[in-house]
Amino acid sequence: MAHYTLECVSHWFICYGTNTSFKGVMMVRLWRIWVKALGEKSGATDREADYIAIVRSVIVGLNFITCLFIIAGVIHNW
C-alpha cells in the first residue's frame, strides 16, 4: 500500500507527496512534461501554477477539438 501525503492540485487530478507506486510516479512525471510543454510556469505557488496549467490544458483541448471539426467539415464537403 502506498503512503500519501496530500498536497492536491485538485481532488481528482493529481496529488503530490510521497506516493511510491508506479502509477503515482508516472502521473507526476507525465504531468511535469505536459506542463513544460504548455509553456512558462505562472503563479506564485506550485498549487496556483498547477491550476493555471489545467486552464491552459482546457484551452489546448478546445483548440484541438475545433480543428477536428474544421477538418471534418472540409472532408464532408469535399
PDB file of C-alpha atoms in Angstrom:
ATOM      1  CA  MET A   1       0.000   0.000   0.000  1.00  0.00           C
ATOM      2  CA  ALA A   2       1.390   3.380  -0.995  1.00  0.00           C
ATOM      3  CA  HIS A   3       1.734   6.187   1.533  1.00  0.00           C
ATOM      4  CA  TYR A   4       0.233   9.522   0.502  1.00  0.00           C
ATOM      5  CA  THR A   5       0.749  12.969   1.906  1.00  0.00           C
ATOM      6  CA  LEU A   6      -1.759  15.117   0.132  1.00  0.00           C
ATOM      7  CA  GLU A   7      -0.918  18.446  -1.432  1.00  0.00           C
ATOM      8  CA  CYS A   8      -3.529  18.045  -4.122  1.00  0.00           C
ATOM      9  CA  VAL A   9      -3.879  20.108  -7.243  1.00  0.00           C
ATOM     10  CA  SER A  10      -7.482  19.051  -7.231  1.00  0.00           C
ATOM     11  CA  HIS A  11      -9.048  16.036  -5.623  1.00  0.00           C
ATOM     12  CA  TRP A  12      -9.477  14.148  -8.871  1.00  0.00           C
ATOM     13  CA  PHE A  13      -6.493  15.194 -10.949  1.00  0.00           C
ATOM     14  CA  ILE A  14      -3.128  14.520  -9.320  1.00  0.00           C
ATOM     15  CA  CYS A  15      -1.731  14.505  -5.811  1.00  0.00           C
ATOM     16  CA  TYR A  16       1.846  15.290  -4.915  1.00  0.00           C
ATOM     17  CA  GLY A  17       3.578  13.690  -1.978  1.00  0.00           C
ATOM     18  CA  THR A  18       5.444  10.542  -1.125  1.00  0.00           C
ATOM     19  CA  ASN A  19       3.434   8.258  -3.362  1.00  0.00           C
ATOM     20  CA  THR A  20       5.842   5.484  -4.275  1.00  0.00           C
ATOM     21  CA  SER A  21       3.516   3.461  -6.511  1.00  0.00           C
ATOM     22  CA  PHE A  22       4.447   3.159 -10.177  1.00  0.00           C
ATOM     23  CA  LYS A  23       1.204   4.798 -11.302  1.00  0.00           C
ATOM     24  CA  GLY A  24       1.715   7.771  -8.988  1.00  0.00           C
ATOM     25  CA  VAL A  25       5.313   8.308 -10.074  1.00  0.00           C
ATOM     26  CA  MET A  26       4.354   8.106 -13.744  1.00  0.00           C
ATOM     27  CA  MET A  27       1.459  10.546 -13.286  1.00  0.00           C
ATOM     28  CA  VAL A  28       3.781  13.098 -11.666  1.00  0.00           C
ATOM     29  CA  ARG A  29       6.341  12.672 -14.470  1.00  0.00           C
ATOM     30  CA  LEU A  30       3.719  12.957 -17.206  1.00  0.00           C
ATOM     31  CA  TRP A  31       2.177  15.998 -15.515  1.00  0.00           C
ATOM     32  CA  ARG A  32       5.557  17.752 -15.329  1.00  0.00           C
ATOM     33  CA  ILE A  33       6.294  17.014 -19.001  1.00  0.00           C
ATOM     34  CA  TRP A  34       2.843  18.244 -20.057  1.00  0.00           C
ATOM     35  CA  VAL A  35       3.183  21.458 -18.019  1.00  0.00           C
ATOM     36  CA  LYS A  36       6.598  22.180 -19.521  1.00  0.00           C
ATOM     37  CA  ALA A  37       5.129  21.619 -22.982  1.00  0.00           C
ATOM     38  CA  LEU A  38       2.412  24.202 -22.251  1.00  0.00           C
ATOM     39  CA  GLY A  39       4.950  26.919 -21.598  1.00  0.00           C
ATOM     40  CA  GLU A  40       6.355  29.112 -18.891  1.00  0.00           C
ATOM     41  CA  LYS A  41       5.408  28.433 -15.267  1.00  0.00           C
ATOM     42  CA  SER A  42       2.996  31.029 -13.917  1.00  0.00           C
ATOM     43  CA  GLY A  43       1.750  31.580 -10.412  1.00  0.00           C
ATOM     44  CA  ALA A  44       3.112  32.461  -7.005  1.00  0.00           C
ATOM     45  CA  THR A  45       2.881  28.904  -5.640  1.00  0.00           C
ATOM     46  CA  ASP A  46       3.074  25.422  -7.141  1.00  0.00           C
ATOM     47  CA  ARG A  47      -0.622  24.896  -6.484  1.00  0.00           C
ATOM     48  CA  GLU A  48      -1.548  28.089  -8.326  1.00  0.00           C
ATOM     49  CA  ALA A  49       0.777  27.162 -11.202  1.00  0.00           C
ATOM     50  CA  ASP A  50      -0.965  23.791 -11.458  1.00  0.00           C
ATOM     51  CA  TYR A  51      -4.395  25.428 -11.663  1.00  0.00           C
ATOM     52  CA  ILE A  52      -3.099  27.703 -14.415  1.00  0.00           C
ATOM     53  CA  ALA A  53      -1.732  24.666 -16.254  1.00  0.00           C
ATOM     54  CA  ILE A  54      -5.151  22.988 -16.007  1.00  0.00           C
ATOM     55  CA  VAL A  55      -6.791  26.047 -17.581  1.00  0.00           C
ATOM     56  CA  ARG A  56      -4.167  26.059 -20.336  1.00  0.00           C
ATOM     57  CA  SER A  57      -4.811  22.344 -20.911  1.00  0.00           C
ATOM     58  CA  VAL A  58      -8.526  23.009 -21.356  1.00  0.00           C
ATOM     59  CA  ILE A  59      -7.758  25.744 -23.888  1.00  0.00           C
ATOM     60  CA  VAL A  60      -5.439  23.422 -25.837  1.00  0.00           C
ATOM     61  CA  GLY A  61      -8.090  20.691 -25.764  1.00  0.00           C
ATOM     62  CA  LEU A  62     -10.770  23.044 -27.093  1.00  0.00           C
ATOM     63  CA  ASN A  63      -8.456  24.196 -29.897  1.00  0.00           C
ATOM     64  CA  PHE A  64      -7.762  20.565 -30.810  1.00  0.00           C
ATOM     65  CA  ILE A  65     -11.487  19.716 -30.900  1.00  0.00           C
ATOM     66  CA  THR A  66     -12.182  22.822 -33.010  1.00  0.00           C
ATOM     67  CA  CYS A  67      -9.527  21.763 -35.516  1.00  0.00           C
ATOM     68  CA  LEU A  68     -11.070  18.290 -35.738  1.00  0.00           C
ATOM     69  CA  PHE A  69     -14.485  19.808 -36.532  1.00  0.00           C
ATOM     70  CA  ILE A  70     -12.959  22.061 -39.204  1.00  0.00           C
ATOM     71  CA  ILE A  71     -11.174  19.110 -40.807  1.00  0.00           C
ATOM     72  CA  ALA A  72     -14.345  17.002 -40.648  1.00  0.00           C
ATOM     73  CA  GLY A  73     -16.303  19.804 -42.355  1.00  0.00           C
ATOM     74  CA  VAL A  74     -13.750  20.098 -45.141  1.00  0.00           C
ATOM     75  CA  ILE A  75     -13.749  16.335 -45.718  1.00  0.00           C
ATOM     76  CA  HIS A  76     -17.559  16.195 -45.613  1.00  0.00           C
ATOM     77  CA  ASN A  77     -17.933  18.932 -48.265  1.00  0.00           C
ATOM     78  CA  TRP A  78     -15.134  17.700 -50.488  1.00  0.00           C
TER      79      TRP A  78
END
